[in-house]
PDB file of C-alpha atoms and ligand atoms in Angstrom:
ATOM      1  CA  UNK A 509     -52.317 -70.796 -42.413  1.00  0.00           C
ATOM      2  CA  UNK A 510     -54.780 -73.735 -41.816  1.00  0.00           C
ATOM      3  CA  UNK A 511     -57.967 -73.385 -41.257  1.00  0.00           C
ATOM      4  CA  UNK A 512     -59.494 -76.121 -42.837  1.00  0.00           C
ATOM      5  CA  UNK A 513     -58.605 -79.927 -42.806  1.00  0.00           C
ATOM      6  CA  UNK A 514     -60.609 -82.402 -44.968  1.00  0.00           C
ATOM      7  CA  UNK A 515     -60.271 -85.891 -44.430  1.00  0.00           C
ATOM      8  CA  UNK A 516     -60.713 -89.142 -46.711  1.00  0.00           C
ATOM      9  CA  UNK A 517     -62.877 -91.598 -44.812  1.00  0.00           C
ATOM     10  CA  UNK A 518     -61.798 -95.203 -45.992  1.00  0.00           C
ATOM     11  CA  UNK A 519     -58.367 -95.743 -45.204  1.00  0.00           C
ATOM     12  CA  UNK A 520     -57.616 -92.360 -43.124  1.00  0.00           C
ATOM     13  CA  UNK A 521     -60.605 -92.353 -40.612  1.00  0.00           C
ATOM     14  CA  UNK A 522     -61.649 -96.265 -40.596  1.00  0.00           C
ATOM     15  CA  UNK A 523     -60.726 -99.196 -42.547  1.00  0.00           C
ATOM     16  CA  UNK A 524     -63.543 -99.822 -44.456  1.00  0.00           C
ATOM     17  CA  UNK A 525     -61.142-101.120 -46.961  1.00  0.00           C
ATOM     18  CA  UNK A 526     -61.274-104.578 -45.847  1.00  0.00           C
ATOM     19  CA  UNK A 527     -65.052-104.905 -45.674  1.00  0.00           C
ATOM     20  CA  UNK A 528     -65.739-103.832 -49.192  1.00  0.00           C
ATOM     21  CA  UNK A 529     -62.896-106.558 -50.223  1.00  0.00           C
ATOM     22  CA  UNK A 530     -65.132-108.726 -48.466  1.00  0.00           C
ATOM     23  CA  UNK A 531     -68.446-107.700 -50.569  1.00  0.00           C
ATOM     24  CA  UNK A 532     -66.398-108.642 -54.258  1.00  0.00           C
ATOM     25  CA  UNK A 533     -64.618-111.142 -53.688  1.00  0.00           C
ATOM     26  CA  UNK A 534     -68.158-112.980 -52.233  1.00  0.00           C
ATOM     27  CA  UNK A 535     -69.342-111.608 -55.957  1.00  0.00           C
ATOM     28  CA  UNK A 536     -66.577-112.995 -57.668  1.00  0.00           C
ATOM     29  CA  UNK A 537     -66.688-116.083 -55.803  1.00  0.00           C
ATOM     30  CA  UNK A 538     -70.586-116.661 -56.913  1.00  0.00           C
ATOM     31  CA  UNK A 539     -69.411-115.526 -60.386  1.00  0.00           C
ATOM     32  CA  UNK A 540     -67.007-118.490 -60.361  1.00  0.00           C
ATOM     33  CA  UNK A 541     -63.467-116.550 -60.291  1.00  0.00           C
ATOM     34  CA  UNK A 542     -61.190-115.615 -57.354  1.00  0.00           C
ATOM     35  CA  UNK A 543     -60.813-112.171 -56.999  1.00  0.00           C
ATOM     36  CA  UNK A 544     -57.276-111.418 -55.030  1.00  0.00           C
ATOM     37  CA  UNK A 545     -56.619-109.138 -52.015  1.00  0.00           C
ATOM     38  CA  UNK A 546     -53.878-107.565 -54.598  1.00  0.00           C
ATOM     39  CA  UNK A 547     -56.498-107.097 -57.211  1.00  0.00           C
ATOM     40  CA  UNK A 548     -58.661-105.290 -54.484  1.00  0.00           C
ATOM     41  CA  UNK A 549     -55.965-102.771 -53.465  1.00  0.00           C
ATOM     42  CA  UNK A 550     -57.208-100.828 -57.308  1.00  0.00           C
ATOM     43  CA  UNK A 551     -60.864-100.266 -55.752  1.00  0.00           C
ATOM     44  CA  UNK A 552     -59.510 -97.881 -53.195  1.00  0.00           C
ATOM     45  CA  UNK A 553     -61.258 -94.199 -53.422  1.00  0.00           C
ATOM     46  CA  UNK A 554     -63.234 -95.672 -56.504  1.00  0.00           C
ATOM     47  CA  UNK A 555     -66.594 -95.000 -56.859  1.00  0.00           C
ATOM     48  CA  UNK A 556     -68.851 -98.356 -56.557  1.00  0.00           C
ATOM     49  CA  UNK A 557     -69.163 -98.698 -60.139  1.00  0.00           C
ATOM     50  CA  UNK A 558     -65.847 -97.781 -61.259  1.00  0.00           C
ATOM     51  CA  UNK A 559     -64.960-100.961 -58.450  1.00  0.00           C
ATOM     52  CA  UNK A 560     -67.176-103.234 -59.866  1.00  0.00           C
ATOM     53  CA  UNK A 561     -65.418-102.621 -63.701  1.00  0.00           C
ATOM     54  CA  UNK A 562     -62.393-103.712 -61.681  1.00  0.00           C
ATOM     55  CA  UNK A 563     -63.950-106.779 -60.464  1.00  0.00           C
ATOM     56  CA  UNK A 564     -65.345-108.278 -63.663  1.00  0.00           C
ATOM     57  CA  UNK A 565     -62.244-107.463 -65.316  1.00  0.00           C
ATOM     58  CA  UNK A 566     -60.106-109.410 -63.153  1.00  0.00           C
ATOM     59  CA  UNK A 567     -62.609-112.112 -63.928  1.00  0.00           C
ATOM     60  CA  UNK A 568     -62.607-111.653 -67.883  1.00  0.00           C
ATOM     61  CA  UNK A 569     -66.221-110.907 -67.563  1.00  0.00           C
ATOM     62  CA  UNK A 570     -66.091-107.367 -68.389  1.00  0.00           C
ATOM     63  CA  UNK A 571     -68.576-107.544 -71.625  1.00  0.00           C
ATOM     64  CA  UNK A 572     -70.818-110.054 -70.560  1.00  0.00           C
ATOM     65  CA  UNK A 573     -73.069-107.633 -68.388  1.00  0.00           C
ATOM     66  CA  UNK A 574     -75.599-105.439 -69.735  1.00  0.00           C
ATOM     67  CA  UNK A 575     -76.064-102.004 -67.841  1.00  0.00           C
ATOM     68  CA  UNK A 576     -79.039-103.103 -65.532  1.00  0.00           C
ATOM     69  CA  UNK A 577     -77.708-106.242 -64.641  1.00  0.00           C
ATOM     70  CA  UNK A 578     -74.446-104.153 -63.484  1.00  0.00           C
ATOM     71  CA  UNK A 579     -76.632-102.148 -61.337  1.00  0.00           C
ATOM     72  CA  UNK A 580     -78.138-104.912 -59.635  1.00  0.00           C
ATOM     73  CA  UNK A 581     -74.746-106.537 -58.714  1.00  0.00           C
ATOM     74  CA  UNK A 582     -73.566-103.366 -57.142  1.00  0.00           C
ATOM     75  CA  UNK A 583     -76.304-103.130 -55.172  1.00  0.00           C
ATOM     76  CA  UNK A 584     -76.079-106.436 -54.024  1.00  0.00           C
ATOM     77  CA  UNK A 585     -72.841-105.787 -53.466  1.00  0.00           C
ATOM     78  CA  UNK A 586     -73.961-102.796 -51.353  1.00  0.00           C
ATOM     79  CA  UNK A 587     -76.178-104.693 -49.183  1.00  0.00           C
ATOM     80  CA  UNK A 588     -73.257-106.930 -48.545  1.00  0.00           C
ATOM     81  CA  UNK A 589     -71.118-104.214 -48.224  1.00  0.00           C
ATOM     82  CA  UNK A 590     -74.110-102.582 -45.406  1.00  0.00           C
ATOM     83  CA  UNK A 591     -74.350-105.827 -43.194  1.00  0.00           C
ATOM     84  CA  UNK A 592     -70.636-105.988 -42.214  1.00  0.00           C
ATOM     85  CA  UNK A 593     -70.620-101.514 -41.669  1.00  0.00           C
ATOM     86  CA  UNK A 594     -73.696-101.894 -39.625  1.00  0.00           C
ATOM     87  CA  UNK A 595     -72.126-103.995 -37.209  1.00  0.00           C
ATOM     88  CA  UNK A 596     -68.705-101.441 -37.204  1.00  0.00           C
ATOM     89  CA  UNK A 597     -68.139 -99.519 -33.711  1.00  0.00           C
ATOM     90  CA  UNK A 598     -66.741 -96.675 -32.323  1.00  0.00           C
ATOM     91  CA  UNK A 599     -63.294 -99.353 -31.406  1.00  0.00           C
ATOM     92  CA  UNK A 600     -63.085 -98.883 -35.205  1.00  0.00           C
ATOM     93  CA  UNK A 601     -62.074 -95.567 -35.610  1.00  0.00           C
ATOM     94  CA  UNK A 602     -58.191 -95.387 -36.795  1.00  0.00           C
ATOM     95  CA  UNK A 603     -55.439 -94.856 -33.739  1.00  0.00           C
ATOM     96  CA  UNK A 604     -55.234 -91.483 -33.051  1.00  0.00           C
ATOM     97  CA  UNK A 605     -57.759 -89.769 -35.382  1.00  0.00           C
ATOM     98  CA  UNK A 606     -60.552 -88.742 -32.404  1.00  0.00           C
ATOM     99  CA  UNK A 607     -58.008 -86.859 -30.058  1.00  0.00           C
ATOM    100  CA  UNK A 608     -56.537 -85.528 -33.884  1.00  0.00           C
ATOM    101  CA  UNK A 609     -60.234 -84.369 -35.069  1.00  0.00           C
ATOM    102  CA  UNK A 610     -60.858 -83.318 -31.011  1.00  0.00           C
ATOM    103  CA  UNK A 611     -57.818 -80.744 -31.036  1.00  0.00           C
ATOM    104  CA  UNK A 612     -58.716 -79.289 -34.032  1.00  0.00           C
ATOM    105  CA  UNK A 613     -62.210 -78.453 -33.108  1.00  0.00           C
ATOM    106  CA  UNK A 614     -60.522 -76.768 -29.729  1.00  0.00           C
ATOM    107  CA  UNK A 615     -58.201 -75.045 -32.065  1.00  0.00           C
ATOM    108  CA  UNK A 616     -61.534 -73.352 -34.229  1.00  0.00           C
ATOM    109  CA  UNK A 617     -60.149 -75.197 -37.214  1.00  0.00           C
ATOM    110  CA  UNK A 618     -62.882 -76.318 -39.225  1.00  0.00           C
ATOM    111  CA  UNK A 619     -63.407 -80.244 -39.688  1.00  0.00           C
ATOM    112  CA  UNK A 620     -64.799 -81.812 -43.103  1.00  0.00           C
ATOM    113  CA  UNK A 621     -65.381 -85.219 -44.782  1.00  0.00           C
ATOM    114  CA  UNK A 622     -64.351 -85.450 -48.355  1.00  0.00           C
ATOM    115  CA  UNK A 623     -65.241 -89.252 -49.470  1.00  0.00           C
ATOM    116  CA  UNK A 624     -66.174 -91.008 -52.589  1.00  0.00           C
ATOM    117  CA  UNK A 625     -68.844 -93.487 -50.481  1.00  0.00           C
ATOM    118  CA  UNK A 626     -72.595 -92.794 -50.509  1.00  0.00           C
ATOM    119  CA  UNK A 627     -72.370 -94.827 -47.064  1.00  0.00           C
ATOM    120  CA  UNK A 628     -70.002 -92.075 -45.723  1.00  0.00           C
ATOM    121  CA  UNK A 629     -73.273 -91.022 -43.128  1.00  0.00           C
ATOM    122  CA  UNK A 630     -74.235 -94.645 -41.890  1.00  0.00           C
ATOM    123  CA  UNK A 631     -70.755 -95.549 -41.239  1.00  0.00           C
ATOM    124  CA  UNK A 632     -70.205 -92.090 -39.128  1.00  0.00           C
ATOM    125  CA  UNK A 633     -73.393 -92.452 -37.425  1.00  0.00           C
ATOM    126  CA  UNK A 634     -72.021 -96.342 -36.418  1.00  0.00           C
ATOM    127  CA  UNK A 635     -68.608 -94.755 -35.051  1.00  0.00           C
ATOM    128  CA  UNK A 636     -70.351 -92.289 -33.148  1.00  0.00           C
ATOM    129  CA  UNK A 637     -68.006 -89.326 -34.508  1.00  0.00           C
ATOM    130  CA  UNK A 638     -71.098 -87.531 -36.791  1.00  0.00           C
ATOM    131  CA  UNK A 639     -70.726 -84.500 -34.283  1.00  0.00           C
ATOM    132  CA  UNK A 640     -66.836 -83.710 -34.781  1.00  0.00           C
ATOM    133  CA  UNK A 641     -67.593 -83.090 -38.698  1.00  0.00           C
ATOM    134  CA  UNK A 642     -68.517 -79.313 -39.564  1.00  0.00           C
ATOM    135  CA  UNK A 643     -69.251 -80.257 -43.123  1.00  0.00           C
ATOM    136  CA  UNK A 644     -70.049 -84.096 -44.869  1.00  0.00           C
ATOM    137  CA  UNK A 645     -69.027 -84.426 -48.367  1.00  0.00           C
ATOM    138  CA  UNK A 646     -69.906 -87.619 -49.653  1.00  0.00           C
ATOM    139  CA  UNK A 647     -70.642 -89.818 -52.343  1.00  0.00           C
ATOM    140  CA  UNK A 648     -74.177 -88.674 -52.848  1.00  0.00           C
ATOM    141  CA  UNK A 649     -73.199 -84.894 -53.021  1.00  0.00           C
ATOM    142  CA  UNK A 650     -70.718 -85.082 -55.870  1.00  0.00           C
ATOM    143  CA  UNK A 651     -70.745 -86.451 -59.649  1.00  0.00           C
ATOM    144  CA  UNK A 652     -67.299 -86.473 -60.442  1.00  0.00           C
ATOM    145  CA  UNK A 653     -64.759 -88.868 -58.998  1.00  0.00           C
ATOM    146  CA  UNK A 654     -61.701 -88.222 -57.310  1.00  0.00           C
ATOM    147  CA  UNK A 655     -59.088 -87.636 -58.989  1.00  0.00           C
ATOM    148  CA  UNK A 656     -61.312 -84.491 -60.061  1.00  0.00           C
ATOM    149  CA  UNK A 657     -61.117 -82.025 -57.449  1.00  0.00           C
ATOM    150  CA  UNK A 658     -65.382 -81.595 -57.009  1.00  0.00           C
ATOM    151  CA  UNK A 659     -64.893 -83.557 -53.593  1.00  0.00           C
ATOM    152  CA  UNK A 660     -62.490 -81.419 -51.723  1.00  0.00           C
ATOM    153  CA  UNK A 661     -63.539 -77.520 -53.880  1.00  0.00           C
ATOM    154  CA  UNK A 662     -67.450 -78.523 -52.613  1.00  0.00           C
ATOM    155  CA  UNK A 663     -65.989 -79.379 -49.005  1.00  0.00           C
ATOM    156  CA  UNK A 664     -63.655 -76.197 -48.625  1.00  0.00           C
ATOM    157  CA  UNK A 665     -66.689 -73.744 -50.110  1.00  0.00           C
ATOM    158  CA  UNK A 666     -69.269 -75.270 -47.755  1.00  0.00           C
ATOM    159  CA  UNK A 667     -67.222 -74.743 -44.741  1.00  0.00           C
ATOM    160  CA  UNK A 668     -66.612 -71.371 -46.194  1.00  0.00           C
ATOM    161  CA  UNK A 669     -62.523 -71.818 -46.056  1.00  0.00           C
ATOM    162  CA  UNK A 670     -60.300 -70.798 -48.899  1.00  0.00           C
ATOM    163  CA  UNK A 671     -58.543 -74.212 -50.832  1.00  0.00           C
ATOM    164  CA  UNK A 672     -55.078 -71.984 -50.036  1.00  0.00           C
ATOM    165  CA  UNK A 673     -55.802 -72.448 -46.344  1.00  0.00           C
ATOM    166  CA  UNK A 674     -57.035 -76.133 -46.339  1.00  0.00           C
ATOM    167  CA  UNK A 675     -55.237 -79.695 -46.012  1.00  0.00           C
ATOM    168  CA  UNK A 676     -56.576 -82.905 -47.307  1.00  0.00           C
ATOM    169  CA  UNK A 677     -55.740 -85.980 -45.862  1.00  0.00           C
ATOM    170  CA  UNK A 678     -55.703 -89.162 -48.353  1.00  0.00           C
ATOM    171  CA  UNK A 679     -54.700 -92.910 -48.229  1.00  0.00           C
ATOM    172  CA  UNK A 680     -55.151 -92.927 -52.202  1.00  0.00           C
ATOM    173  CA  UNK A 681     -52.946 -91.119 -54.843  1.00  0.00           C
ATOM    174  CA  UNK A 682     -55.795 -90.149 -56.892  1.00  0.00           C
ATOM    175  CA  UNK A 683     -57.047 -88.510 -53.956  1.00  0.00           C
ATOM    176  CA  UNK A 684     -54.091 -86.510 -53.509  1.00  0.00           C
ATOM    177  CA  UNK A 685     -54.295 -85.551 -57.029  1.00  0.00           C
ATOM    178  CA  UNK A 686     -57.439 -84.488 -56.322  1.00  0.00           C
ATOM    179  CA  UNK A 687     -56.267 -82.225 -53.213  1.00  0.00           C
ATOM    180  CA  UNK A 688     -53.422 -80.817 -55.567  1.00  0.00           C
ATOM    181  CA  UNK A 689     -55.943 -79.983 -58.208  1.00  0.00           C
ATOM    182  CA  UNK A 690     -58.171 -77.929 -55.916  1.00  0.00           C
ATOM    183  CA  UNK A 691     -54.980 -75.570 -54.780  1.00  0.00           C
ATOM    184  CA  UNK A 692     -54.564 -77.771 -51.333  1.00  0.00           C
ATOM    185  CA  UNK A 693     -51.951 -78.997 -49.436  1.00  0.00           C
ATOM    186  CA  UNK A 694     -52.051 -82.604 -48.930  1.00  0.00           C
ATOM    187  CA  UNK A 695     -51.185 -85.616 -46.177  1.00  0.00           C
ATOM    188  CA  UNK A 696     -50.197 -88.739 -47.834  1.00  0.00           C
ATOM    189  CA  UNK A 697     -52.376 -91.313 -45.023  1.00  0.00           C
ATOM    190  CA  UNK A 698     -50.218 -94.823 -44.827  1.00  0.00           C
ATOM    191  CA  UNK A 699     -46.907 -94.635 -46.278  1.00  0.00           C
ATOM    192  CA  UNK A 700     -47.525 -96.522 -49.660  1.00  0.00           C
ATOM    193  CA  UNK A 701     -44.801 -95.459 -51.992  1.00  0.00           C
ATOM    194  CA  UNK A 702     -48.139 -93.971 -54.458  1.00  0.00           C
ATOM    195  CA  UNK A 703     -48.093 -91.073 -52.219  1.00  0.00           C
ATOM    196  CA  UNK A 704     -45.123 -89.289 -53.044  1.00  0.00           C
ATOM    197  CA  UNK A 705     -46.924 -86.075 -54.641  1.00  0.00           C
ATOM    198  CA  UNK A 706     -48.529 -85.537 -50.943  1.00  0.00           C
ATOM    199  CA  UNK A 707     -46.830 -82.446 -49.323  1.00  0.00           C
ATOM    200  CA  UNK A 708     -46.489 -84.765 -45.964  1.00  0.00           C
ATOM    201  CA  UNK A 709     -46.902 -88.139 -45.303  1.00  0.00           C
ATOM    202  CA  UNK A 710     -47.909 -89.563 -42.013  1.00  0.00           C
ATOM    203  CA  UNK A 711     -48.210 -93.401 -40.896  1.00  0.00           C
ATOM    204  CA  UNK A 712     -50.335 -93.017 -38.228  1.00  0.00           C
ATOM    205  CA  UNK A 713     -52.254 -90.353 -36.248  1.00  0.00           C
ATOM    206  CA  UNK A 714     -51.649 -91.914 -33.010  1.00  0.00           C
ATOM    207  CA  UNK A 715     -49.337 -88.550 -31.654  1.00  0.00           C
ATOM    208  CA  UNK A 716     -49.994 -86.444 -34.249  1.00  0.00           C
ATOM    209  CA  UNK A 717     -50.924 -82.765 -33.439  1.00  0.00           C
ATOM    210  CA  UNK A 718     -51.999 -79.645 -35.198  1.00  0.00           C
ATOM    211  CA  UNK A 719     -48.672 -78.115 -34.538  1.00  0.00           C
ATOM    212  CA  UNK A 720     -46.435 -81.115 -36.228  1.00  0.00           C
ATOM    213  CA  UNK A 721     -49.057 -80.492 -39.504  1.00  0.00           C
ATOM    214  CA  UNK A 722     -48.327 -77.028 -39.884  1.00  0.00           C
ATOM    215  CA  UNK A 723     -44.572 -78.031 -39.460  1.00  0.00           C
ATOM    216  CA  UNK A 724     -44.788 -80.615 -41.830  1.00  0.00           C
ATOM    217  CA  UNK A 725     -46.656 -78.846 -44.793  1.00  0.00           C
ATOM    218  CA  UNK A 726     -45.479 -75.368 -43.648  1.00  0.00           C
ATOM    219  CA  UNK A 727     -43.866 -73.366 -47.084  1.00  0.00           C
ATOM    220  CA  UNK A 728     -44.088 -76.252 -49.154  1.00  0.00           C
TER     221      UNK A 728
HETATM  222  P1  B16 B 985     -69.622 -96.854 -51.601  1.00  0.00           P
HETATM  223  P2  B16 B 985     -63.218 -93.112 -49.626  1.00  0.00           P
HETATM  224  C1  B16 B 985     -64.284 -95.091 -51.119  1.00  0.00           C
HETATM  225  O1  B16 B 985     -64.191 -94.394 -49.892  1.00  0.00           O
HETATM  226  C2  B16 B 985     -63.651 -96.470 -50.974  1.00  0.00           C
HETATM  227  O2  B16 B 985     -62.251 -96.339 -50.742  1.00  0.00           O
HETATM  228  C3  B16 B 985     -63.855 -97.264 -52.238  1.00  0.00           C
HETATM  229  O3  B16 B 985     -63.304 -98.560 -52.093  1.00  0.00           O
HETATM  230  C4  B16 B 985     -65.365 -97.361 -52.531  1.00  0.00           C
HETATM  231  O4  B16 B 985     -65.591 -98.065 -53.749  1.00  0.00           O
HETATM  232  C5  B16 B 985     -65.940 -95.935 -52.620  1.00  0.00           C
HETATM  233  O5  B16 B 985     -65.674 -95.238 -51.409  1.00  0.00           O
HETATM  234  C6  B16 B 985     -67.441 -95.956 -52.844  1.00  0.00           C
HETATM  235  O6  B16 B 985     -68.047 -96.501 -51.701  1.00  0.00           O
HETATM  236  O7  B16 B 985     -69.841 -98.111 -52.383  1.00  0.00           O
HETATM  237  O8  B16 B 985     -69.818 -97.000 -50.122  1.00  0.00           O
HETATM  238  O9  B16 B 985     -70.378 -95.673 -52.168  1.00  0.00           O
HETATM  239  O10 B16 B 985     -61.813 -93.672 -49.582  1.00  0.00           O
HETATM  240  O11 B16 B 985     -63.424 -92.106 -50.743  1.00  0.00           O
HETATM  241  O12 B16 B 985     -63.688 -92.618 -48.289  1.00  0.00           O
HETATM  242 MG1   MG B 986     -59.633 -93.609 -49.014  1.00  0.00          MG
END
């Protein structure tokens, strides 16, 4: 049974992804280091500061910080970060995903964010899609990162749904670990090779239906 999906927002709703590269590597630039699309591909479904460890690594710079000054860089980063989302529109929203989220509500399955970003509400509120969400879980609700399962458990008890009867859908492995970890069948988001312990994958939800989900995670 399904009645619950819970979706990652970067990288399975909009790509957000590309926009928070955007935000370090202007940090690393002003630092004085390059920091690579490659080397960006590790901050995905990170928390902000976990991301900004990955930064000043690539960089060799991660002991010349003290605390404070960390926390002003990442909100600096943040208000980077803010000025490209607040110009993000509804044409942003993934292939697919709207009609996906739209069926579900007609289907009285219950429809729930489960992201790592405090920004989760601005950047819903941009794409206009605030109203097809039963429950927000976002970065400002939780205190333990994916792969911990706090996320998705605080998600499936708000919307009052049992874990057994909910699927997560995740572009990042630790977020399917996550999923696993909180008794829930997962959708590997993407195709990247990292998503093998999903119980599905899907590329795209451009023709994807409620009825091909419970084919594809059906008795695994
Ligand atoms: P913020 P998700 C994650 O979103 C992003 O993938 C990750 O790159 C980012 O560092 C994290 O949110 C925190 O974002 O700085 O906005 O709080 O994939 O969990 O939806
Ligand atoms: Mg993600």
């Amino acid at each position: 049974m399904i009645s619950c999906c819970i979706f990652d927002l970067d990288g399975v709703i909009v790509d957000t992804a590309k926009y928070h590269y955007q935000a370090w590597a202007e940090m690393a630039r002003a630092l004085g280091f390059e920091f690579t699309p490659e080397q960006g591909e590790a901050t995905k479904g990170v928390s902000r500061m976990a991301s900004l460890e990955i930064v000043l690594r690539a960089g060799g710079m991660e002991n010349r910080f003290s605390a404070g000054q960390k926390e002003r860089m990442a909100a600096e980063k943040n208000e980077r970060y803010l000025s490209f989302v607040r110009q993000m529109t509804a044409d942003e929203v993934l292939p697919g995903v709207r009609t996906f989220l739209e069926e579900l509500r007609a289907r009285g399955v219950k429809v729930v964010l489960g992201s790592a970003s405090k920004n989760a509400g601005v950047i819903l509120d941009r794409c206009g899609i605030r109203p097809l969400f039963d429950v927000v879980v976002d970065g400002t609700l939780v205190t333990k990162a994916k792969p911990d399962p706090e996320v998705f458990a605080k998600g499936a008890e708000l919307a009052g749904e049992r874990p057994a009867d909910c699927v997560v859908f995740e572009d990042a492995a630790a977020g399917i670990e996550a999923a696993t970890r909180a008794g829930m069948r997962s959708v590997g988001v993407g195709g990247s090779p990292t998503l093998s312990a999903a119980t599905m994958q899907l590329r795209t939800f451009e023709g994807f239906t409620l009825e091909k989900l419970a084919a594809g995670v059906d008795g695994k």
